[in-house]
């Protein structure tokens, strides 16, 4: 289960707790009103309706707080999972000597590090969820895209792009620089190392 789905499940659960608390408080209030009218006084028998309301908000807050604490760990575990085809070995480059000859004046160490980074980037992209990959691939291909251009390329809403870019930025896979009313998005150095 990806983090977005898990966020939605927890949000529905927390909302359900609050709705049940409000319903219990309302039911207790109505019963106290009916009981008070029948007996000629307005004293509340049993727990006060605010106990149910406050209790449900407290429980919802504890559940939401606990999830917020473990949310990053839950997302990190899903990212560490190997790709679906982990049993297949990675293809090796056809020939190192041919690429060195074509490079001309380039040093062998530069060519090797470039080959390593080109092999590393697809591995990081392979383990990312589809929506994060749709945001990160255009940034890697065209560094310096604005979030507006990124929204058009990924075919996501403005809020989805903003949230996904923020999540990727928190994990150190890209960074943003302000540009007017939007941002320019660049892949991070950590991404190139991975």
PDB file of C-alpha atoms in Angstrom:
ATOM      1  CA  UNK A   1       0.000   0.000   0.000  1.00  0.00           C
ATOM      2  CA  UNK A   2       1.546   3.334  -0.996  1.00  0.00           C
ATOM      3  CA  UNK A   3       1.692   6.319   1.322  1.00  0.00           C
ATOM      4  CA  UNK A   4      -1.106   8.252  -0.397  1.00  0.00           C
ATOM      5  CA  UNK A   5      -3.549   5.375   0.025  1.00  0.00           C
ATOM      6  CA  UNK A   6      -2.487   4.868   3.630  1.00  0.00           C
ATOM      7  CA  UNK A   7      -2.972   8.604   4.307  1.00  0.00           C
ATOM      8  CA  UNK A   8      -6.514   8.359   2.951  1.00  0.00           C
ATOM      9  CA  UNK A   9      -7.305   5.261   5.043  1.00  0.00           C
ATOM     10  CA  UNK A  10      -6.055   6.913   8.244  1.00  0.00           C
ATOM     11  CA  UNK A  11      -7.942  10.146   7.446  1.00  0.00           C
ATOM     12  CA  UNK A  12     -11.189   8.207   6.966  1.00  0.00           C
ATOM     13  CA  UNK A  13     -10.561   6.292  10.212  1.00  0.00           C
ATOM     14  CA  UNK A  14      -9.900   9.505  12.177  1.00  0.00           C
ATOM     15  CA  UNK A  15     -12.975  11.171  10.653  1.00  0.00           C
ATOM     16  CA  UNK A  16     -15.044   8.114  11.585  1.00  0.00           C
ATOM     17  CA  UNK A  17     -13.902   8.388  15.213  1.00  0.00           C
ATOM     18  CA  UNK A  18     -14.921  12.050  15.335  1.00  0.00           C
ATOM     19  CA  UNK A  19     -18.297  11.356  13.674  1.00  0.00           C
ATOM     20  CA  UNK A  20     -19.028   8.548  16.154  1.00  0.00           C
ATOM     21  CA  UNK A  21     -18.129  10.844  19.054  1.00  0.00           C
ATOM     22  CA  UNK A  22     -20.372  13.616  17.757  1.00  0.00           C
ATOM     23  CA  UNK A  23     -23.208  11.128  17.238  1.00  0.00           C
ATOM     24  CA  UNK A  24     -22.795   9.740  20.777  1.00  0.00           C
ATOM     25  CA  UNK A  25     -22.700  13.256  22.241  1.00  0.00           C
ATOM     26  CA  UNK A  26     -25.820  14.231  20.302  1.00  0.00           C
ATOM     27  CA  UNK A  27     -27.639  11.068  21.380  1.00  0.00           C
ATOM     28  CA  UNK A  28     -26.720  11.653  25.039  1.00  0.00           C
ATOM     29  CA  UNK A  29     -27.811  15.281  24.810  1.00  0.00           C
ATOM     30  CA  UNK A  30     -31.171  14.338  23.283  1.00  0.00           C
ATOM     31  CA  UNK A  31     -31.752  11.663  25.917  1.00  0.00           C
ATOM     32  CA  UNK A  32     -30.960  14.096  28.707  1.00  0.00           C
ATOM     33  CA  UNK A  33     -33.391  16.618  27.220  1.00  0.00           C
ATOM     34  CA  UNK A  34     -36.158  14.031  26.926  1.00  0.00           C
ATOM     35  CA  UNK A  35     -35.446  12.654  30.400  1.00  0.00           C
ATOM     36  CA  UNK A  36     -35.362  16.198  31.856  1.00  0.00           C
ATOM     37  CA  UNK A  37     -38.718  17.094  30.293  1.00  0.00           C
ATOM     38  CA  UNK A  38     -40.322  13.963  31.677  1.00  0.00           C
ATOM     39  CA  UNK A  39     -38.945  14.445  35.171  1.00  0.00           C
ATOM     40  CA  UNK A  40     -39.377  18.213  35.312  1.00  0.00           C
ATOM     41  CA  UNK A  41     -35.673  19.102  35.619  1.00  0.00           C
ATOM     42  CA  UNK A  42     -32.681  19.403  33.323  1.00  0.00           C
ATOM     43  CA  UNK A  43     -30.109  17.377  35.225  1.00  0.00           C
ATOM     44  CA  UNK A  44     -27.962  15.103  33.092  1.00  0.00           C
ATOM     45  CA  UNK A  45     -27.920  11.450  34.117  1.00  0.00           C
ATOM     46  CA  UNK A  46     -24.794   9.555  33.150  1.00  0.00           C
ATOM     47  CA  UNK A  47     -21.854  11.053  31.319  1.00  0.00           C
ATOM     48  CA  UNK A  48     -22.225  14.575  30.031  1.00  0.00           C
ATOM     49  CA  UNK A  49     -22.414  14.869  26.200  1.00  0.00           C
ATOM     50  CA  UNK A  50     -19.159  16.830  26.175  1.00  0.00           C
ATOM     51  CA  UNK A  51     -17.365  13.788  27.593  1.00  0.00           C
ATOM     52  CA  UNK A  52     -18.182  11.860  24.424  1.00  0.00           C
ATOM     53  CA  UNK A  53     -17.285  14.797  22.202  1.00  0.00           C
ATOM     54  CA  UNK A  54     -13.996  15.559  23.964  1.00  0.00           C
ATOM     55  CA  UNK A  55     -13.119  11.857  24.212  1.00  0.00           C
ATOM     56  CA  UNK A  56     -13.620  11.253  20.504  1.00  0.00           C
ATOM     57  CA  UNK A  57     -11.534  14.291  19.572  1.00  0.00           C
ATOM     58  CA  UNK A  58      -8.815  13.139  21.992  1.00  0.00           C
ATOM     59  CA  UNK A  59      -8.770   9.594  20.549  1.00  0.00           C
ATOM     60  CA  UNK A  60      -8.767  10.938  16.971  1.00  0.00           C
ATOM     61  CA  UNK A  61      -5.869  13.233  17.861  1.00  0.00           C
ATOM     62  CA  UNK A  62      -3.879  10.379  19.400  1.00  0.00           C
ATOM     63  CA  UNK A  63      -4.455   8.152  16.337  1.00  0.00           C
ATOM     64  CA  UNK A  64      -3.546  10.964  13.926  1.00  0.00           C
ATOM     65  CA  UNK A  65      -0.476  11.912  15.989  1.00  0.00           C
ATOM     66  CA  UNK A  66       0.750   8.330  16.175  1.00  0.00           C
ATOM     67  CA  UNK A  67       0.324   7.932  12.426  1.00  0.00           C
ATOM     68  CA  UNK A  68       2.134  11.238  11.792  1.00  0.00           C
ATOM     69  CA  UNK A  69       5.087   9.971  13.840  1.00  0.00           C
ATOM     70  CA  UNK A  70       5.394   6.675  11.933  1.00  0.00           C
ATOM     71  CA  UNK A  71       4.349   8.077   8.519  1.00  0.00           C
ATOM     72  CA  UNK A  72       7.898   8.680   7.274  1.00  0.00           C
ATOM     73  CA  UNK A  73       8.979   5.200   8.365  1.00  0.00           C
ATOM     74  CA  UNK A  74       6.020   3.604   6.573  1.00  0.00           C
ATOM     75  CA  UNK A  75       6.913   5.488   3.371  1.00  0.00           C
ATOM     76  CA  UNK A  76      10.607   4.632   3.730  1.00  0.00           C
ATOM     77  CA  UNK A  77       9.852   0.900   4.044  1.00  0.00           C
ATOM     78  CA  UNK A  78       7.895   0.871   0.803  1.00  0.00           C
ATOM     79  CA  UNK A  79      10.737   2.694  -0.973  1.00  0.00           C
ATOM     80  CA  UNK A  80      13.303   0.147   0.209  1.00  0.00           C
ATOM     81  CA  UNK A  81      11.429  -2.712  -1.379  1.00  0.00           C
ATOM     82  CA  UNK A  82      13.298  -4.140  -4.342  1.00  0.00           C
ATOM     83  CA  UNK A  83      11.821  -3.778  -7.814  1.00  0.00           C
ATOM     84  CA  UNK A  84       9.372  -6.460  -8.961  1.00  0.00           C
ATOM     85  CA  UNK A  85      12.023  -8.123 -11.149  1.00  0.00           C
ATOM     86  CA  UNK A  86      14.871  -8.151  -8.627  1.00  0.00           C
ATOM     87  CA  UNK A  87      15.946 -11.667  -9.652  1.00  0.00           C
ATOM     88  CA  UNK A  88      17.035 -10.488 -13.110  1.00  0.00           C
ATOM     89  CA  UNK A  89      20.628  -9.200 -13.274  1.00  0.00           C
ATOM     90  CA  UNK A  90      21.239  -5.722 -14.614  1.00  0.00           C
ATOM     91  CA  UNK A  91      22.524  -5.638 -18.166  1.00  0.00           C
ATOM     92  CA  UNK A  92      26.189  -4.791 -18.433  1.00  0.00           C
ATOM     93  CA  UNK A  93      27.388  -2.181 -20.926  1.00  0.00           C
ATOM     94  CA  UNK A  94      28.372  -3.758 -24.225  1.00  0.00           C
ATOM     95  CA  UNK A  95      31.961  -2.624 -24.188  1.00  0.00           C
ATOM     96  CA  UNK A  96      33.880  -0.189 -22.052  1.00  0.00           C
ATOM     97  CA  UNK A  97      36.726   0.127 -24.532  1.00  0.00           C
ATOM     98  CA  UNK A  98      34.404   1.207 -27.351  1.00  0.00           C
ATOM     99  CA  UNK A  99      32.916   4.016 -25.290  1.00  0.00           C
ATOM    100  CA  UNK A 100      36.401   5.193 -24.279  1.00  0.00           C
ATOM    101  CA  UNK A 101      37.523   5.311 -27.868  1.00  0.00           C
ATOM    102  CA  UNK A 102      34.441   7.300 -28.885  1.00  0.00           C
ATOM    103  CA  UNK A 103      34.899   9.739 -26.004  1.00  0.00           C
ATOM    104  CA  UNK A 104      38.224  10.926 -27.391  1.00  0.00           C
ATOM    105  CA  UNK A 105      39.814  13.203 -24.808  1.00  0.00           C
ATOM    106  CA  UNK A 106      37.567  12.190 -21.906  1.00  0.00           C
ATOM    107  CA  UNK A 107      39.346  10.448 -19.064  1.00  0.00           C
ATOM    108  CA  UNK A 108      38.420   6.859 -18.212  1.00  0.00           C
ATOM    109  CA  UNK A 109      37.368   7.783 -14.666  1.00  0.00           C
ATOM    110  CA  UNK A 110      34.865  10.361 -15.957  1.00  0.00           C
ATOM    111  CA  UNK A 111      33.367   7.851 -18.357  1.00  0.00           C
ATOM    112  CA  UNK A 112      33.093   5.217 -15.640  1.00  0.00           C
ATOM    113  CA  UNK A 113      31.418   7.633 -13.201  1.00  0.00           C
ATOM    114  CA  UNK A 114      28.994   8.769 -15.928  1.00  0.00           C
ATOM    115  CA  UNK A 115      28.148   5.155 -16.713  1.00  0.00           C
ATOM    116  CA  UNK A 116      27.623   4.430 -13.013  1.00  0.00           C
ATOM    117  CA  UNK A 117      25.290   7.415 -12.556  1.00  0.00           C
ATOM    118  CA  UNK A 118      23.276   6.518 -15.662  1.00  0.00           C
ATOM    119  CA  UNK A 119      22.822   2.996 -14.283  1.00  0.00           C
ATOM    120  CA  UNK A 120      22.040   4.280 -10.757  1.00  0.00           C
ATOM    121  CA  UNK A 121      19.275   6.710 -11.716  1.00  0.00           C
ATOM    122  CA  UNK A 122      17.007   4.098 -13.310  1.00  0.00           C
ATOM    123  CA  UNK A 123      17.315   1.925 -10.187  1.00  0.00           C
ATOM    124  CA  UNK A 124      16.080   4.771  -7.974  1.00  0.00           C
ATOM    125  CA  UNK A 125      13.296   5.537 -10.416  1.00  0.00           C
ATOM    126  CA  UNK A 126      12.310   1.858 -10.580  1.00  0.00           C
ATOM    127  CA  UNK A 127      11.567   1.655  -6.855  1.00  0.00           C
ATOM    128  CA  UNK A 128       9.537   4.867  -6.698  1.00  0.00           C
ATOM    129  CA  UNK A 129       5.740   4.812  -6.920  1.00  0.00           C
ATOM    130  CA  UNK A 130       4.280   5.686 -10.328  1.00  0.00           C
ATOM    131  CA  UNK A 131       3.181   9.229  -9.391  1.00  0.00           C
ATOM    132  CA  UNK A 132       6.611  10.132  -7.987  1.00  0.00           C
ATOM    133  CA  UNK A 133       8.331   8.642 -11.030  1.00  0.00           C
ATOM    134  CA  UNK A 134       6.095  10.743 -13.339  1.00  0.00           C
ATOM    135  CA  UNK A 135       7.325  13.846 -11.514  1.00  0.00           C
ATOM    136  CA  UNK A 136      10.990  12.871 -11.160  1.00  0.00           C
ATOM    137  CA  UNK A 137      11.698  11.591 -14.701  1.00  0.00           C
ATOM    138  CA  UNK A 138      11.056  14.967 -16.425  1.00  0.00           C
ATOM    139  CA  UNK A 139      13.174  16.722 -13.777  1.00  0.00           C
ATOM    140  CA  UNK A 140      16.076  14.341 -14.427  1.00  0.00           C
ATOM    141  CA  UNK A 141      15.657  14.695 -18.211  1.00  0.00           C
ATOM    142  CA  UNK A 142      15.260  18.507 -18.160  1.00  0.00           C
ATOM    143  CA  UNK A 143      16.649  20.070 -14.963  1.00  0.00           C
ATOM    144  CA  UNK A 144      15.233  23.501 -14.189  1.00  0.00           C
ATOM    145  CA  UNK A 145      11.645  22.844 -15.230  1.00  0.00           C
ATOM    146  CA  UNK A 146       9.083  25.055 -13.556  1.00  0.00           C
ATOM    147  CA  UNK A 147       6.360  23.377 -11.550  1.00  0.00           C
ATOM    148  CA  UNK A 148       3.880  24.591 -14.166  1.00  0.00           C
ATOM    149  CA  UNK A 149       5.816  22.828 -16.949  1.00  0.00           C
ATOM    150  CA  UNK A 150       6.140  19.796 -14.705  1.00  0.00           C
ATOM    151  CA  UNK A 151       2.379  19.764 -14.153  1.00  0.00           C
ATOM    152  CA  UNK A 152       1.822  19.707 -17.919  1.00  0.00           C
ATOM    153  CA  UNK A 153       4.352  16.913 -18.511  1.00  0.00           C
ATOM    154  CA  UNK A 154       3.151  14.717 -15.634  1.00  0.00           C
ATOM    155  CA  UNK A 155      -0.532  15.418 -16.358  1.00  0.00           C
ATOM    156  CA  UNK A 156      -1.309  15.982 -12.661  1.00  0.00           C
ATOM    157  CA  UNK A 157      -3.238  18.693 -10.866  1.00  0.00           C
ATOM    158  CA  UNK A 158      -1.397  21.685  -9.436  1.00  0.00           C
ATOM    159  CA  UNK A 159      -1.846  20.421  -5.866  1.00  0.00           C
ATOM    160  CA  UNK A 160      -0.691  16.879  -6.741  1.00  0.00           C
ATOM    161  CA  UNK A 161       2.503  18.228  -8.335  1.00  0.00           C
ATOM    162  CA  UNK A 162       3.141  20.533  -5.382  1.00  0.00           C
ATOM    163  CA  UNK A 163       2.614  17.771  -2.796  1.00  0.00           C
ATOM    164  CA  UNK A 164       4.705  15.218  -4.698  1.00  0.00           C
ATOM    165  CA  UNK A 165       7.554  17.693  -5.267  1.00  0.00           C
ATOM    166  CA  UNK A 166       7.470  18.584  -1.549  1.00  0.00           C
ATOM    167  CA  UNK A 167       7.658  14.880  -0.581  1.00  0.00           C
ATOM    168  CA  UNK A 168      10.545  14.259  -2.997  1.00  0.00           C
ATOM    169  CA  UNK A 169      12.323  17.376  -1.739  1.00  0.00           C
ATOM    170  CA  UNK A 170      11.983  16.203   1.896  1.00  0.00           C
ATOM    171  CA  UNK A 171      13.588  12.898   0.916  1.00  0.00           C
ATOM    172  CA  UNK A 172      16.467  14.712  -0.787  1.00  0.00           C
ATOM    173  CA  UNK A 173      15.755  13.581  -4.356  1.00  0.00           C
ATOM    174  CA  UNK A 174      15.261  17.081  -5.777  1.00  0.00           C
ATOM    175  CA  UNK A 175      15.315  20.736  -4.764  1.00  0.00           C
ATOM    176  CA  UNK A 176      13.417  23.869  -5.754  1.00  0.00           C
ATOM    177  CA  UNK A 177      14.415  27.455  -6.382  1.00  0.00           C
ATOM    178  CA  UNK A 178      11.772  30.219  -6.371  1.00  0.00           C
ATOM    179  CA  UNK A 179      11.020  31.790  -9.746  1.00  0.00           C
ATOM    180  CA  UNK A 180       8.327  34.454  -9.577  1.00  0.00           C
ATOM    181  CA  UNK A 181       5.085  32.786  -8.494  1.00  0.00           C
ATOM    182  CA  UNK A 182       6.374  29.268  -9.124  1.00  0.00           C
ATOM    183  CA  UNK A 183       9.534  27.206  -8.583  1.00  0.00           C
ATOM    184  CA  UNK A 184      12.230  25.749 -10.789  1.00  0.00           C
ATOM    185  CA  UNK A 185      12.855  22.098  -9.933  1.00  0.00           C
ATOM    186  CA  UNK A 186      16.279  20.419 -10.132  1.00  0.00           C
ATOM    187  CA  UNK A 187      17.472  16.877  -9.332  1.00  0.00           C
ATOM    188  CA  UNK A 188      19.576  16.769  -6.176  1.00  0.00           C
ATOM    189  CA  UNK A 189      23.187  15.658  -6.009  1.00  0.00           C
ATOM    190  CA  UNK A 190      22.032  12.719  -3.857  1.00  0.00           C
ATOM    191  CA  UNK A 191      19.854  11.484  -6.724  1.00  0.00           C
ATOM    192  CA  UNK A 192      22.804  11.456  -9.095  1.00  0.00           C
ATOM    193  CA  UNK A 193      24.854   9.550  -6.519  1.00  0.00           C
ATOM    194  CA  UNK A 194      22.094   6.954  -6.126  1.00  0.00           C
TER     195      UNK A 194
END
